[in-house]
Short mmCIF file of C-alpha atoms in Angstrom, two decimals:
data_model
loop_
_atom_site.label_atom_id
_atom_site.label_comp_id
_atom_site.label_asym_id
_atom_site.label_seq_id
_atom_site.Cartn_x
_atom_site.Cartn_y
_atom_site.Cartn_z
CA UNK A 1 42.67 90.78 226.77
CA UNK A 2 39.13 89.73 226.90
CA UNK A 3 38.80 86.66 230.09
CA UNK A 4 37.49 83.36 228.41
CA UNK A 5 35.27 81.18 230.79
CA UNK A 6 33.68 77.43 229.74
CA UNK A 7 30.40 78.10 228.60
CA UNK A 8 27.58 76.62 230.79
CA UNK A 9 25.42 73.24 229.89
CA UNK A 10 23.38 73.71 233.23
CA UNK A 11 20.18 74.89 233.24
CA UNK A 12 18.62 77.83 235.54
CA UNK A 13 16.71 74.79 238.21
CA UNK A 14 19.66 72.87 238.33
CA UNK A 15 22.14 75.39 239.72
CA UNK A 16 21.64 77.04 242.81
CA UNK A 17 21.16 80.75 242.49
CA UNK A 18 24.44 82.42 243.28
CA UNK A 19 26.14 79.88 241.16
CA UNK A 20 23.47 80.95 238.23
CA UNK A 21 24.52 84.84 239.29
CA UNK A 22 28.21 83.91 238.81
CA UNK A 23 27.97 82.55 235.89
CA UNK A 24 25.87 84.85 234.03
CA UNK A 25 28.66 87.39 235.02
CA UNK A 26 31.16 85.10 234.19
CA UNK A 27 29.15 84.80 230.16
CA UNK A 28 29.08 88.55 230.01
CA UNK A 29 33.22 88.64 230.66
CA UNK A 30 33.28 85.94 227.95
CA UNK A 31 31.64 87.40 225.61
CA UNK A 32 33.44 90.42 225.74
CA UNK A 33 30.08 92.22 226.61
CA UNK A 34 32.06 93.44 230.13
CA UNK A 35 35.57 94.30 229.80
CA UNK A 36 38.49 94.93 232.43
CA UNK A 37 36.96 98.30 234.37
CA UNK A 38 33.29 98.09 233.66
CA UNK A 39 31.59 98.54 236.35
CA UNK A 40 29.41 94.95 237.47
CA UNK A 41 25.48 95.79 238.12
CA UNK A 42 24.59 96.52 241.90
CA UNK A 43 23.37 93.68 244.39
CA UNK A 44 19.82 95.57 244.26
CA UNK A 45 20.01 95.12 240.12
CA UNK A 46 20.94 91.44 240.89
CA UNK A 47 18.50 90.90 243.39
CA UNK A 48 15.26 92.28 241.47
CA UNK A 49 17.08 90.51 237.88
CA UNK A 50 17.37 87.18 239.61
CA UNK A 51 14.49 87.03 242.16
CA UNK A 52 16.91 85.99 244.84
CA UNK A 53 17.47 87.86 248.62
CA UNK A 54 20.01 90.79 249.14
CA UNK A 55 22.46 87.87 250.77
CA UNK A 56 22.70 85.50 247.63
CA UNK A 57 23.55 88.52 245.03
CA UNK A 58 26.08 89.55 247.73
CA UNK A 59 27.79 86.15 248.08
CA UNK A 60 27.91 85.48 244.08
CA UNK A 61 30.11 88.94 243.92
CA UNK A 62 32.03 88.19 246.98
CA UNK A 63 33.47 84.36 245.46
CA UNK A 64 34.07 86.07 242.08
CA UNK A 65 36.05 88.73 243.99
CA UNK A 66 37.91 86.48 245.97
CA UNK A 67 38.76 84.23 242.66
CA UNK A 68 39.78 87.30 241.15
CA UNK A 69 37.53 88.26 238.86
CA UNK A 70 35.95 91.30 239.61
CA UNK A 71 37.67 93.92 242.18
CA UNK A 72 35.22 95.54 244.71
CA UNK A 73 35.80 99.35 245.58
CA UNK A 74 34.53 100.92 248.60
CA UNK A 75 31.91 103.42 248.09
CA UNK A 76 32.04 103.04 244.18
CA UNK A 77 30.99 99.56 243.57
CA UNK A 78 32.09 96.33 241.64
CA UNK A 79 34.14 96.23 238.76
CA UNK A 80 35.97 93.86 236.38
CA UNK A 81 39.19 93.17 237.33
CA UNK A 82 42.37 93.79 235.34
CA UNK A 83 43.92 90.83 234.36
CA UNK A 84 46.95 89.90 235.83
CA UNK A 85 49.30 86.94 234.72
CA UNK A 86 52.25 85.73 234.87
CA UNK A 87 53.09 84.96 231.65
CA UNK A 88 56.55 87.73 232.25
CA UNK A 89 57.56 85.39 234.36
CA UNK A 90 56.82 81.48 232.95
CA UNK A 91 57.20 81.29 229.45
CA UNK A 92 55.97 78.19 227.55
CA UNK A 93 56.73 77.68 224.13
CA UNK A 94 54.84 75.37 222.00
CA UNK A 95 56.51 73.06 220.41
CA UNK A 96 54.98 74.45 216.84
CA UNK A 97 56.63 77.50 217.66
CA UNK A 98 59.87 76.02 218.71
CA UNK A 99 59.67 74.11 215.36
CA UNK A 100 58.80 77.12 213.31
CA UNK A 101 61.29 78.89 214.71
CA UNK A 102 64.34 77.05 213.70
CA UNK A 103 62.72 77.25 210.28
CA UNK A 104 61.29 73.68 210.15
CA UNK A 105 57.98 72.15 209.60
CA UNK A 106 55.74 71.00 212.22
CA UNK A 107 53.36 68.41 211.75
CA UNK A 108 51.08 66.85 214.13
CA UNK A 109 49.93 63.11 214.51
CA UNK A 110 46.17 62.18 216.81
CA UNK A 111 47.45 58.82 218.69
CA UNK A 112 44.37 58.90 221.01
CA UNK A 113 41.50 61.24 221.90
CA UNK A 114 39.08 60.58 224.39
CA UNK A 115 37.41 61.42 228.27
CA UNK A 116 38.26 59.71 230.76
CA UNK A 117 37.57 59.05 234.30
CA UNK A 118 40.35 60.65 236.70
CA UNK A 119 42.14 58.16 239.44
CA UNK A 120 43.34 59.04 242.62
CA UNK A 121 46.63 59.86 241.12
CA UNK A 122 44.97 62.20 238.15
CA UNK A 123 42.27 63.75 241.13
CA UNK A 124 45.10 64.42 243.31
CA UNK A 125 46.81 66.36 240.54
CA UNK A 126 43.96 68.22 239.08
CA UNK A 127 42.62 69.38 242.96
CA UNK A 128 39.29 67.25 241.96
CA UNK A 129 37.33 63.86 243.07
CA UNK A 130 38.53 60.59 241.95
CA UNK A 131 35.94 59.96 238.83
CA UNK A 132 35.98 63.15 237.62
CA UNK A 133 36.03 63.16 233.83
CA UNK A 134 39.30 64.94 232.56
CA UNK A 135 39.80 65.12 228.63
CA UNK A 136 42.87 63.04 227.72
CA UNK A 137 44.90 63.66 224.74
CA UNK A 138 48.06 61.45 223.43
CA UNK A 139 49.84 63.59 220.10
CA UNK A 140 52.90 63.26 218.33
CA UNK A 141 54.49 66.07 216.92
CA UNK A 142 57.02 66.03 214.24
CA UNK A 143 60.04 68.38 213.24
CA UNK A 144 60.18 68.01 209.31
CA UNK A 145 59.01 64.44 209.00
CA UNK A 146 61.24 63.28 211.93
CA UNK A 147 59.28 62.44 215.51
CA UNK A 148 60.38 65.01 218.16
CA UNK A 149 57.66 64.90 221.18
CA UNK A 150 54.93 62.90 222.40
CA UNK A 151 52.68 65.23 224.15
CA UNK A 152 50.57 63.19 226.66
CA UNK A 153 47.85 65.01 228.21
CA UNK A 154 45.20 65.43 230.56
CA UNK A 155 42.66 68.77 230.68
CA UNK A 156 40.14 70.23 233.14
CA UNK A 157 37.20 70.24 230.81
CA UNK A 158 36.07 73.12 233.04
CA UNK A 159 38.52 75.21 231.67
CA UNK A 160 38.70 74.22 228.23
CA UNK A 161 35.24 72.80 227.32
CA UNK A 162 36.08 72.67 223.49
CA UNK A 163 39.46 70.93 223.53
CA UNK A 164 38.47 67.62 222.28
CA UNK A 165 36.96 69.12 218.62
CA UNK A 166 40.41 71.02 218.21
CA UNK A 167 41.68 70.57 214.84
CA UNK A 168 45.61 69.40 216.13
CA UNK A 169 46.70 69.65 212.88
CA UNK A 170 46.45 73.80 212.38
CA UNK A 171 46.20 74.56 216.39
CA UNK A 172 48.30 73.06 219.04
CA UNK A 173 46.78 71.89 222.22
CA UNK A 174 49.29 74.98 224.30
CA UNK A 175 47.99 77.68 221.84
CA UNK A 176 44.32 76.55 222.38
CA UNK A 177 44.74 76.31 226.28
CA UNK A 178 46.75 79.62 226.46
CA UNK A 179 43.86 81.18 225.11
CA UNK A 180 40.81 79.93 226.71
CA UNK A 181 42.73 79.59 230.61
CA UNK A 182 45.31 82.21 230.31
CA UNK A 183 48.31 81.39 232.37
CA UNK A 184 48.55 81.93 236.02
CA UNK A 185 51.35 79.59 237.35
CA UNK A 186 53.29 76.48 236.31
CA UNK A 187 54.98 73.36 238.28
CA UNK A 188 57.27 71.50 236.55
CA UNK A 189 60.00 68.73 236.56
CA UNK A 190 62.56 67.84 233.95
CA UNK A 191 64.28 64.10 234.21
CA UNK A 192 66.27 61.56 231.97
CA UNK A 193 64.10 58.07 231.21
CA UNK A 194 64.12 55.48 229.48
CA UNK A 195 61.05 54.93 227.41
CA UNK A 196 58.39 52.23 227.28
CA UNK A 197 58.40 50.25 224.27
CA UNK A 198 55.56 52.15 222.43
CA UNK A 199 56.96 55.45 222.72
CA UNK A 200 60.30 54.47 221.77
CA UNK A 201 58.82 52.86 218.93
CA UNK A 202 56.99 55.99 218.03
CA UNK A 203 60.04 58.33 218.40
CA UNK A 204 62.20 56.21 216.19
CA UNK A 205 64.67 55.59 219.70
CA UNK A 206 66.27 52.37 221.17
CA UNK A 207 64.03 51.30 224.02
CA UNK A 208 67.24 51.97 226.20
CA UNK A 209 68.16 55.61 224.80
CA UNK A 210 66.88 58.04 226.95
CA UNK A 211 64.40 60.39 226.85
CA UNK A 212 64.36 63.94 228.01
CA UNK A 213 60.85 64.03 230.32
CA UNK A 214 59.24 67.19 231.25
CA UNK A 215 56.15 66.89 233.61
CA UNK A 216 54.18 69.86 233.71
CA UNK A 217 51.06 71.20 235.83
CA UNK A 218 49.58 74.53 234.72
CA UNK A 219 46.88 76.99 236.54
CA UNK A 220 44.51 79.13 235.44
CA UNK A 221 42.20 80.99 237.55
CA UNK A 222 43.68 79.32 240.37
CA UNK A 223 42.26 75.95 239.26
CA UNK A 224 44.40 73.46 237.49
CA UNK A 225 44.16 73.43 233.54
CA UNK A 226 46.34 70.82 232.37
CA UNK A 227 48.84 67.89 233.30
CA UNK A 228 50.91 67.01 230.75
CA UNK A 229 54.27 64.72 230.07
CA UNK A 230 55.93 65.28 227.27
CA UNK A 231 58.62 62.59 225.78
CA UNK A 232 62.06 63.76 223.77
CA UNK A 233 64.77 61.68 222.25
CA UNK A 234 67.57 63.10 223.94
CA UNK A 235 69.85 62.57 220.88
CA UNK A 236 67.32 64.97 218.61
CA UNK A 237 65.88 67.86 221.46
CA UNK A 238 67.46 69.71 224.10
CA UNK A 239 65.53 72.37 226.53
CA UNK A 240 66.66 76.02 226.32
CA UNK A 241 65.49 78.28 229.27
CA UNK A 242 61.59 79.06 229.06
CA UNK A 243 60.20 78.52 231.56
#
């Protein structure tokens, strides 16, 4: 599996230059120009490639290695790591595939699509500063013509630079994200609510029916990716296992 990193909108004066050394490592991963095992160009490659001292090439390599992307080994060099994640242990279905696989049709509906600024709350979650902009995406997904989520959610637009021009109607926001920030770990909660009046009016429910809620935060690259809730009539979905 080839590592998929944001691309990069800074240019070379703007960044200092280990960042600039990281991330043109980082674009070669990406592109699928280094794989898992190559073998990452020595700090005296670096140094003469990037005009920069002995020091800086050495502390770009060390942060990558401690973040896990390349794997130093003594007396041989640096290398791309091999990928590990822990998607043996947390599965997460998308609710397309859910759909599909009980033989019905999925459809999606765009409520709201935009960047925002994060609040303490949203910083807190996502490990940032309050004001940071987070994309911010409010869907509806359907079970043959019958509303069975609301999928509202915030992304790192670190991590997934191109989620706002997804087409939601032939890729879901989980396969997108499970592709660009593979997973590395998941928190989660599952509880019974009652639902504000719009999304009760959305899902068709009584404003007092419950809901079934599940509130998850997912990783990747030990940063977080996304914070999502995601709304169920209880009467019409029920959670089986997964995660």
């Amino acid at each position: 599996m080839v590592m998929r990193f944001p691309k990069r909108a800074t240019r070379e004066h703007e960044a200092p230059a280990y960042k600039r050394i990281k991330e043109h490592i980082e674009d070669l991963i990406r592109d699928g120009r280094l794989k898992d095992g190559d073998a990452i160009p020595p700090e005296s490659a670096l140094t003469e490639q990037f005009k920069v001292s002995r020091m800086t090439a050495n502390r770009a390599l060390r942060e990558l290695t401690d973040e896990g992307v390349l794997v130093r080994v003594q007396g041989s060099g640096t290398f791309v790591a091999q990928q590990k994640y822990q998607s043996t242990l947390v599965v997460i279905l998308g609710i397309a595939e859910e759909i599909l696989s009980r033989g019905h049709a999925h459809r999606c509906e765009k409520i709201r699509i935009e960047t925002v600024k994060a609040d303490a709350k949203l910083a807190a979650e996502f490990q940032l500063k309050p004001g940071a902009e987070l994309f911010h995406s409010v869907l509806l997904h359907f079970e043959d013509d019958v509303p069975i989520q609301i999928e509202d959610r915030y992304v790192n637009p670190a991590l997934a630079p191109d989620y706002l021009d997804l087409d939601f109607a032939t890729t879901t926001a989980n396969e997108y994200l499970m592709r660009v920030a593979p997973l590395y770990g998941v928190n989660y909660v599952v509880d019974a609510r009652s639902p504000p009046p719009d999304i009760a009016n959305k899902l068709l429910v009584d404003k007092l029916q419950p809901c079934l809620v599940l509130y998850r935060q997912t990783f990747s690259r030990k940063k977080v990716t996304s914070v999502v809730t995601l709304w169920h009539p209880a009467n019409r979905y029920q959670f089986r296992g997964g995660f």
